[in-house]
PDB file of C-alpha atoms in Angstrom:
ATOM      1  CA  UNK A   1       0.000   0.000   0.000  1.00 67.00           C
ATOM      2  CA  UNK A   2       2.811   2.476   0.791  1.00 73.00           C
ATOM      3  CA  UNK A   3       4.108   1.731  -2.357  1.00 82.00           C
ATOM      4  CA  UNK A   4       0.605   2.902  -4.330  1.00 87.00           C
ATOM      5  CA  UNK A   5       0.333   6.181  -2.690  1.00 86.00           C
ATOM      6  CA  UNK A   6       4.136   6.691  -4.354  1.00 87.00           C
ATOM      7  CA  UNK A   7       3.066   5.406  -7.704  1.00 89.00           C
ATOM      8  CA  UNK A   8      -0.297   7.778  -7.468  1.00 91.00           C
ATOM      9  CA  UNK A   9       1.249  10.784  -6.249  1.00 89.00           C
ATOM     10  CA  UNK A  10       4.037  10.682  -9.355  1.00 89.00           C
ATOM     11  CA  UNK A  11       0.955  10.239 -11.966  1.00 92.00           C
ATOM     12  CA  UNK A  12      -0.465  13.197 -10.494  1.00 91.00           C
ATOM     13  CA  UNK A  13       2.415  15.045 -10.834  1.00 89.00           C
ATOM     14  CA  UNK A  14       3.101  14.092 -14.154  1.00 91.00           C
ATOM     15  CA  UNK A  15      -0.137  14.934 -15.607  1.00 93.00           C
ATOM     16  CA  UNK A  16      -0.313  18.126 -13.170  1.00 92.00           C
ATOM     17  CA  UNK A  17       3.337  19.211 -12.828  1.00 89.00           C
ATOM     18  CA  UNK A  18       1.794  21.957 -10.429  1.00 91.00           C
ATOM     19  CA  UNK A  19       0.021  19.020  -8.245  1.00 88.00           C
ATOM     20  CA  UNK A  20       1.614  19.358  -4.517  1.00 87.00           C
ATOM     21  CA  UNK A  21       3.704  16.629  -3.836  1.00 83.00           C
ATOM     22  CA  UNK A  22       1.808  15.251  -0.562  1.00 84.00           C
ATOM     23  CA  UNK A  23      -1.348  15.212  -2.703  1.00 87.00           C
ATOM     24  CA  UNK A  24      -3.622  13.493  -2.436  1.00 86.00           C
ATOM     25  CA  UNK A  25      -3.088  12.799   1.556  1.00 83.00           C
ATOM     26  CA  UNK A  26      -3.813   8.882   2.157  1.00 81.00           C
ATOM     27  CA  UNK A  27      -4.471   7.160   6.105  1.00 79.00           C
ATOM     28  CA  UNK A  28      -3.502   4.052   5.946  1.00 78.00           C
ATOM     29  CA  UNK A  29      -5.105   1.049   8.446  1.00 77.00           C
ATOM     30  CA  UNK A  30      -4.583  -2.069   9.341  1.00 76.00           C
ATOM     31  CA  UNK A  31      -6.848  -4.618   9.247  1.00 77.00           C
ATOM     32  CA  UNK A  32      -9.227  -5.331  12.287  1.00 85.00           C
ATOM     33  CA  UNK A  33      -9.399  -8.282  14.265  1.00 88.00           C
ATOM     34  CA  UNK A  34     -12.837  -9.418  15.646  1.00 91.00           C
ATOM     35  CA  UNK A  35     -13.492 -11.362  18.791  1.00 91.00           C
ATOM     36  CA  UNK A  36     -15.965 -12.928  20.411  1.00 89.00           C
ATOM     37  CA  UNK A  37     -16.804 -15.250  23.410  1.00 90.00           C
ATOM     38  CA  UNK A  38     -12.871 -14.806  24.188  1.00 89.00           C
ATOM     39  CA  UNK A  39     -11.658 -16.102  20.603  1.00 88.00           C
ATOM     40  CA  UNK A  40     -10.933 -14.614  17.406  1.00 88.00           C
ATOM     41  CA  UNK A  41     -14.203 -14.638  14.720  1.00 83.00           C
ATOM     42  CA  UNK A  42     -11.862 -16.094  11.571  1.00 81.00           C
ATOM     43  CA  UNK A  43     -12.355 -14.767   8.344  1.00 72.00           C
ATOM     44  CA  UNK A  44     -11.365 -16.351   5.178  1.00 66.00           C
ATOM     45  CA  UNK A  45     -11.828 -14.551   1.463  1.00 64.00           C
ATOM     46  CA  UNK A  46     -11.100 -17.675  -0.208  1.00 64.00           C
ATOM     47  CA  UNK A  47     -14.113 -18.803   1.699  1.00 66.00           C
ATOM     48  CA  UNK A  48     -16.249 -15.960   1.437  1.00 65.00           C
ATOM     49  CA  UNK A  49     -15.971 -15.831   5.167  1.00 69.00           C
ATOM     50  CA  UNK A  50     -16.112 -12.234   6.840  1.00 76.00           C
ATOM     51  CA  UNK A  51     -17.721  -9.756   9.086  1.00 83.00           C
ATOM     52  CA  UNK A  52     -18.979  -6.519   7.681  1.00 85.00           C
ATOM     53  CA  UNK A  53     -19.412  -3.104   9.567  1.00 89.00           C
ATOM     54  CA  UNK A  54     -23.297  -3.693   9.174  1.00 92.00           C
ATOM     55  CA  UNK A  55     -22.994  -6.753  11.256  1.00 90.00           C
ATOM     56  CA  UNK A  56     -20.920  -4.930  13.644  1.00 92.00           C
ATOM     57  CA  UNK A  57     -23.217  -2.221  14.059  1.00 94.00           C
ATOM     58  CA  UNK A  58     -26.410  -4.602  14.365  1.00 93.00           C
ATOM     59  CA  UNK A  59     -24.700  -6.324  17.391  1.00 92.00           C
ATOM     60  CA  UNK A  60     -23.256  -3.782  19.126  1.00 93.00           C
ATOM     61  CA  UNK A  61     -24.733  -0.734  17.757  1.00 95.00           C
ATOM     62  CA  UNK A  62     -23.332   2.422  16.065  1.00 96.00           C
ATOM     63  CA  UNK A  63     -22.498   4.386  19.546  1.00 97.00           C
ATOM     64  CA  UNK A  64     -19.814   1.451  20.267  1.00 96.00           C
ATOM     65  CA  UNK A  65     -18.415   0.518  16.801  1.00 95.00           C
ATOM     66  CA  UNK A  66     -17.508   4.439  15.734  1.00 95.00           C
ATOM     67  CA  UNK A  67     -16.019   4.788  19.018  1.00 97.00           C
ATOM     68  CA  UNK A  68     -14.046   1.645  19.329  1.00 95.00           C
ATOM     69  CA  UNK A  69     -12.793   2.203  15.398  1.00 93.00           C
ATOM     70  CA  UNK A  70     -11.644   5.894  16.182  1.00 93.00           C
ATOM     71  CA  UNK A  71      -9.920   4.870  19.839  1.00 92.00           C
ATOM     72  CA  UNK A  72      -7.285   3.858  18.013  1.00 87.00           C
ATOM     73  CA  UNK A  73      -4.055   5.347  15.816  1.00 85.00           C
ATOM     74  CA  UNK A  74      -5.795   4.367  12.684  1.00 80.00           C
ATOM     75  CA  UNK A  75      -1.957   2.779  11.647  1.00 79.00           C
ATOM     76  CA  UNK A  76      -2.315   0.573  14.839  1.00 83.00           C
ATOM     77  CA  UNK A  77      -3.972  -2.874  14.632  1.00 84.00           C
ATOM     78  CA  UNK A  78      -7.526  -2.966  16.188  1.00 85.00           C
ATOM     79  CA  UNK A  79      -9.188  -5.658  18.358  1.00 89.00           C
ATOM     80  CA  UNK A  80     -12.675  -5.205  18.096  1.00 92.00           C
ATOM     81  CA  UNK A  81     -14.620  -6.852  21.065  1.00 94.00           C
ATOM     82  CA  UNK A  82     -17.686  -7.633  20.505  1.00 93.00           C
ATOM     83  CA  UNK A  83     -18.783  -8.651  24.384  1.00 95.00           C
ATOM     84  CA  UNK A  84     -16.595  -5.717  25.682  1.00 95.00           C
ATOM     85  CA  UNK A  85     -18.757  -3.528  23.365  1.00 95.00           C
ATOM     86  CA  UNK A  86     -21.923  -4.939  24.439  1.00 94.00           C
ATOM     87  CA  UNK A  87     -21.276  -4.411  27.925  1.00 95.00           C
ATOM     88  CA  UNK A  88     -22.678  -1.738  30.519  1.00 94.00           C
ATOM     89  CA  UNK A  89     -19.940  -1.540  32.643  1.00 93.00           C
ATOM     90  CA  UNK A  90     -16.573   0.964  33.302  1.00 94.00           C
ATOM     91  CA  UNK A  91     -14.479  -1.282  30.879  1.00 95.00           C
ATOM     92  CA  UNK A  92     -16.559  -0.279  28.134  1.00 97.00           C
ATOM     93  CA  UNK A  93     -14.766   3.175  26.589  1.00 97.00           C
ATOM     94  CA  UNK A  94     -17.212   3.991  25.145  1.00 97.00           C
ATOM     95  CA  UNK A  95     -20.232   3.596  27.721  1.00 97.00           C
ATOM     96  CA  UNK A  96     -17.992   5.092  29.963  1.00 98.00           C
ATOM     97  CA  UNK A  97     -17.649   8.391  28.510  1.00 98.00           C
ATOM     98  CA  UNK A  98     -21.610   8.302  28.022  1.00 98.00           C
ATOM     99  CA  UNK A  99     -22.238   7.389  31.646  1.00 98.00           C
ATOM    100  CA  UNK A 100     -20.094  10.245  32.838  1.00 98.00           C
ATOM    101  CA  UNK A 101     -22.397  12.562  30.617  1.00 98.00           C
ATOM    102  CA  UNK A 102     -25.508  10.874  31.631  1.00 98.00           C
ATOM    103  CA  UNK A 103     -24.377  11.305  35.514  1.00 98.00           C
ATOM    104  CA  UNK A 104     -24.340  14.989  35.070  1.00 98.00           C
ATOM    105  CA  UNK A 105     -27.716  14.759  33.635  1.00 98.00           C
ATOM    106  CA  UNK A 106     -29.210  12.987  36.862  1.00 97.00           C
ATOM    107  CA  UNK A 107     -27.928  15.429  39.211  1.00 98.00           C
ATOM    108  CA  UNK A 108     -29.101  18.549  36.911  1.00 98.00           C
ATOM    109  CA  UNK A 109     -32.306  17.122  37.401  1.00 97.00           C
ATOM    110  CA  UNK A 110     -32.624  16.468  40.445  1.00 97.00           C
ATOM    111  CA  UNK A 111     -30.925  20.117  41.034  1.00 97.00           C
ATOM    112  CA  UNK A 112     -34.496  21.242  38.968  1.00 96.00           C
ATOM    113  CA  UNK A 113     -32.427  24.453  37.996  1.00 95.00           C
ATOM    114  CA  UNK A 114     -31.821  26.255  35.021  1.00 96.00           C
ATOM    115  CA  UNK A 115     -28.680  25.521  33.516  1.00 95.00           C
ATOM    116  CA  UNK A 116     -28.717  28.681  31.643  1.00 94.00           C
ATOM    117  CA  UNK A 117     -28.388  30.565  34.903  1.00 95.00           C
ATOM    118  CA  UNK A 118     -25.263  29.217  36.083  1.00 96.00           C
ATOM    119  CA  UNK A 119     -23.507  31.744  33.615  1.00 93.00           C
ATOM    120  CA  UNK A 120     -21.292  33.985  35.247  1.00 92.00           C
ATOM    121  CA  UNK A 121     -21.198  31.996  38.767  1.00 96.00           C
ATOM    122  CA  UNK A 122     -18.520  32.551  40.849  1.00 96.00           C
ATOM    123  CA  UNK A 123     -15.697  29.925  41.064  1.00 96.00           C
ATOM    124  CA  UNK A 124     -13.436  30.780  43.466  1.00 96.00           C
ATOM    125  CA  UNK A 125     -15.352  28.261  46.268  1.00 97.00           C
ATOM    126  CA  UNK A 126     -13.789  25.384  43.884  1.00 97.00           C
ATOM    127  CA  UNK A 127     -10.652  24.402  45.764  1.00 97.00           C
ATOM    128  CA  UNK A 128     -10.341  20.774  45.931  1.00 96.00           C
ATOM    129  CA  UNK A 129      -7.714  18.478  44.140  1.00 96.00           C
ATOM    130  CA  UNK A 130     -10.773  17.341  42.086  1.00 97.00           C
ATOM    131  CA  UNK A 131     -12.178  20.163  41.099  1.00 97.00           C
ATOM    132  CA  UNK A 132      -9.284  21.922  40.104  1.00 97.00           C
ATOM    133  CA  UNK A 133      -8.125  19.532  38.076  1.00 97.00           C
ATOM    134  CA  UNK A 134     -11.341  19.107  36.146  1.00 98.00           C
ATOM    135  CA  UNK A 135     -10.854  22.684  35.223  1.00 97.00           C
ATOM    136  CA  UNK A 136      -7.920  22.462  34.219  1.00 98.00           C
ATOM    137  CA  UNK A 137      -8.661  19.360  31.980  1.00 98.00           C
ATOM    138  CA  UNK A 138     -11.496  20.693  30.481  1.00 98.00           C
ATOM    139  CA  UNK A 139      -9.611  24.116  29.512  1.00 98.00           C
ATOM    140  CA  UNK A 140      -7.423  21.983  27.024  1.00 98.00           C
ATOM    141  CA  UNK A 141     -10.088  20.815  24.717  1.00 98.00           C
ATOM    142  CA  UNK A 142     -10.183  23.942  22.109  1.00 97.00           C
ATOM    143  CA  UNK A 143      -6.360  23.254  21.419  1.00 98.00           C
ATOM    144  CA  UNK A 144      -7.058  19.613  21.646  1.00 98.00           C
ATOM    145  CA  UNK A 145      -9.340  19.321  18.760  1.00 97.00           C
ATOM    146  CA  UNK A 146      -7.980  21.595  16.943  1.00 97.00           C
ATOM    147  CA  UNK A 147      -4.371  19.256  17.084  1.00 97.00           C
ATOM    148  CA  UNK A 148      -6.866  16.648  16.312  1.00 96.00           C
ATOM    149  CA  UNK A 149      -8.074  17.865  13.163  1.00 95.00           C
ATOM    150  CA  UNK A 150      -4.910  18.997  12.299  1.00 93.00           C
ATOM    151  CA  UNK A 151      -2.814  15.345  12.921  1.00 91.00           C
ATOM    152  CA  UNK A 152      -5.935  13.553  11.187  1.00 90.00           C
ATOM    153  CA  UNK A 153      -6.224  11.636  14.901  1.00 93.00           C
ATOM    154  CA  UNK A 154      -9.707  11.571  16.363  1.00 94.00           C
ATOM    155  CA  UNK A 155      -8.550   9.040  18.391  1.00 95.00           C
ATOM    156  CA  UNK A 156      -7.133  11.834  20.941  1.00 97.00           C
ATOM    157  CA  UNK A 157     -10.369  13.112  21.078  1.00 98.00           C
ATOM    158  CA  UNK A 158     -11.405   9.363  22.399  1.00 97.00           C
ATOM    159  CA  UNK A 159      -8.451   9.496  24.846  1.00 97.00           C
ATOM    160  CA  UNK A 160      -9.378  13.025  25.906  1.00 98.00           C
ATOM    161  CA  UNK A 161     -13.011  11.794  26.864  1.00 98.00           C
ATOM    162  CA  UNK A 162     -12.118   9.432  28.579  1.00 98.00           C
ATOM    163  CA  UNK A 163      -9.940  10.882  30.865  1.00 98.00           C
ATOM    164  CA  UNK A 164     -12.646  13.566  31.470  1.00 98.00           C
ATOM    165  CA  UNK A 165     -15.373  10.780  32.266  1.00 98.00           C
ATOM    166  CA  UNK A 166     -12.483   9.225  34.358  1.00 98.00           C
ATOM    167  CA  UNK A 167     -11.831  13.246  36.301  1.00 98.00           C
ATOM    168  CA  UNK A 168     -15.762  13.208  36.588  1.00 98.00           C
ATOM    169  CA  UNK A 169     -16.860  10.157  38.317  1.00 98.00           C
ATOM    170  CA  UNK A 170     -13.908  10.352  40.765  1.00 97.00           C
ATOM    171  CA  UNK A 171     -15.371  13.828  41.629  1.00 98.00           C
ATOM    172  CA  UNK A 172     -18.943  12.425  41.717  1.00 97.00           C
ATOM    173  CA  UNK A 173     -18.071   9.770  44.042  1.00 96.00           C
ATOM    174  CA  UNK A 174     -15.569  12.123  46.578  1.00 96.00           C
ATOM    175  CA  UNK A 175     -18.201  14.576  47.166  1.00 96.00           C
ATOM    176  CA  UNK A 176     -21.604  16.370  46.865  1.00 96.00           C
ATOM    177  CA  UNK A 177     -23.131  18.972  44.474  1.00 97.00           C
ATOM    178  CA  UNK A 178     -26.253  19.757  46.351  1.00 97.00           C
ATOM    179  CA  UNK A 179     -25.065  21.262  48.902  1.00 97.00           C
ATOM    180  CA  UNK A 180     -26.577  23.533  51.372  1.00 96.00           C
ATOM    181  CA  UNK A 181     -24.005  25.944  50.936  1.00 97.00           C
ATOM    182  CA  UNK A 182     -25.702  27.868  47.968  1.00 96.00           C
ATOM    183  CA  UNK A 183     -22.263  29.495  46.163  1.00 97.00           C
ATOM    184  CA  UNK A 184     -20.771  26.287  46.469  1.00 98.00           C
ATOM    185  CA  UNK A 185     -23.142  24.291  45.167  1.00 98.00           C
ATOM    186  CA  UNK A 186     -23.394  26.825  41.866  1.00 97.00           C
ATOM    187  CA  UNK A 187     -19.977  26.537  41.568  1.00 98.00           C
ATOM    188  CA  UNK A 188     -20.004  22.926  41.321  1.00 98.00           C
ATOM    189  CA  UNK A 189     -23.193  22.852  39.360  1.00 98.00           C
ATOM    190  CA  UNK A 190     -21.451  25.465  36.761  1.00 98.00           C
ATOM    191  CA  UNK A 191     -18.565  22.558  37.240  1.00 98.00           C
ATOM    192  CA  UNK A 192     -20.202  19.766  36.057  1.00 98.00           C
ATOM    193  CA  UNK A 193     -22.142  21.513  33.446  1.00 98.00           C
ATOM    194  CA  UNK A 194     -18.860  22.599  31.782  1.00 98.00           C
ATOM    195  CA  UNK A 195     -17.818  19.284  31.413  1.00 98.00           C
ATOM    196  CA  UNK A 196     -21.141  17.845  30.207  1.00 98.00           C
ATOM    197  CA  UNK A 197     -21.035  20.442  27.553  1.00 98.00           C
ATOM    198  CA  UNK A 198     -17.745  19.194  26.845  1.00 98.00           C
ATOM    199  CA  UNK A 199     -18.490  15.700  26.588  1.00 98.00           C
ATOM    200  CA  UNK A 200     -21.059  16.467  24.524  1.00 98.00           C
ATOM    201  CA  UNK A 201     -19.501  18.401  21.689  1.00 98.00           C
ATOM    202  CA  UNK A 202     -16.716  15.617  22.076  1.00 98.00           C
ATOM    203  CA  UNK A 203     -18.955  13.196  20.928  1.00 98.00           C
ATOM    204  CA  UNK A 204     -20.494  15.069  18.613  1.00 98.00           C
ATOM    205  CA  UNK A 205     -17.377  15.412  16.683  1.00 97.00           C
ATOM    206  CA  UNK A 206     -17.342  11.299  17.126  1.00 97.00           C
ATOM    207  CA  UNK A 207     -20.670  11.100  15.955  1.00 96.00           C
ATOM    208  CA  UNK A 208     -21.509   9.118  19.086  1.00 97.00           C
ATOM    209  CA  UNK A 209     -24.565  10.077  21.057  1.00 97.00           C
ATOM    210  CA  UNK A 210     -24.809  11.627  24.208  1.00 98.00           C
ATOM    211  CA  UNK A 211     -27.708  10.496  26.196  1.00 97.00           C
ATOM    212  CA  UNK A 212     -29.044  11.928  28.807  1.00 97.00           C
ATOM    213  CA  UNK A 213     -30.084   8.338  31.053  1.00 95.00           C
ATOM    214  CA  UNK A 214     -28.513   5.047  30.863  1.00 92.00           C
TER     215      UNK A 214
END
């Protein structure tokens, strides 16, 4: 395959002499390995044998296989799991990230609040290791996704989430957001709804959903 992109790129040239020399710009991938039950689904194209996306996405759904896909360098080989994709639980990337976002959503509405009004709170009561470096996290995404786009690497984007989702249920389980302490408990609402908004134009970009139960 590296040797194609060569062979292209000098028939460009020589019908365009003008043609950039990187042009066009290829990704190459390597192929992806499916398991199931713990053992590797074999595929055979002398046999006709294979697995297509479609299948993929009928047994796992969409959410899971563009997430899983994009998690990876798209030059690195893939594992695709098809149980581990399945699954409702904190090994799952992918649910992960969604339950962190769907979290959020709980305590918002059990808050009963506008959202909207948290603009403009003041977050100086935010002092703990937690929170501070949820802020801090969340401040990097603009460059981020912007090196993202740049690099051709959504999957930094996927390692970015999850380390947010990872940031947010560590804070969720060390303390409270409804607390009686009223400029506190804006702060950390404003907190939280940062990073939902975050995780939500993360996955956007994805093209995974972000729901608001699980």
């Amino acid at each position: 395959h590296h040797g194609t992109i060569a062979r292209v790129r000098a028939g460009i040239r020589a019908a365009n002499p003008s043609a950039p020399a990187n042009f066009p710009e290829y990704l190459l991938h390597k192929l992806v390995t499916v398991v199931r039950d713990g053992a590797e689904v074999k595929i055979s194209k002398r046999a006709g044998s294979y697995v297509t996306v479609r299948d993929l996405i009928e047994e796992a759904g969409q959410d899971a296989v563009r997430y899983f896909f994009i998690m990876r360098k798209i030059d690195s080989h893939l594992v695709f799991d098809i149980d581990l994709a399945k699954s409702r639980s904190d090994e799952n990337p992918v649910y992960y990230v969604q339950y962190a976002h769907a979290r959020i959503c709980s305590v918002l509405r059990e808050w009963g609040g506008d959202p909207a009004s948290l603009a403009g709170t003041e977050l100086s009561p935010l002092v703990s290791g937690h929170e501070i470096a949820l802020v801090q996290l969340l401040a990097e995404f603009p460059a981020l996704l912007e090196r993202a786009a740049r690099e051709f690497s959504p999957h930094l984007v996927t390692f970015f989430l999850g380390d947010v989702a990872a940031k947010l249920h560590s804070y969720y389980n060390a303390e409270r957001f409804l607390v009686e302490d009223e400029k506190l408990k804006k702060a950390r609402l404003a907190l939280i709804v940062a990073a939902k908004q975050v995780i939500a134009n993360g996955l956007s970009v994805l093209g995974v959903s972000a729901p608001g139960k699980m």
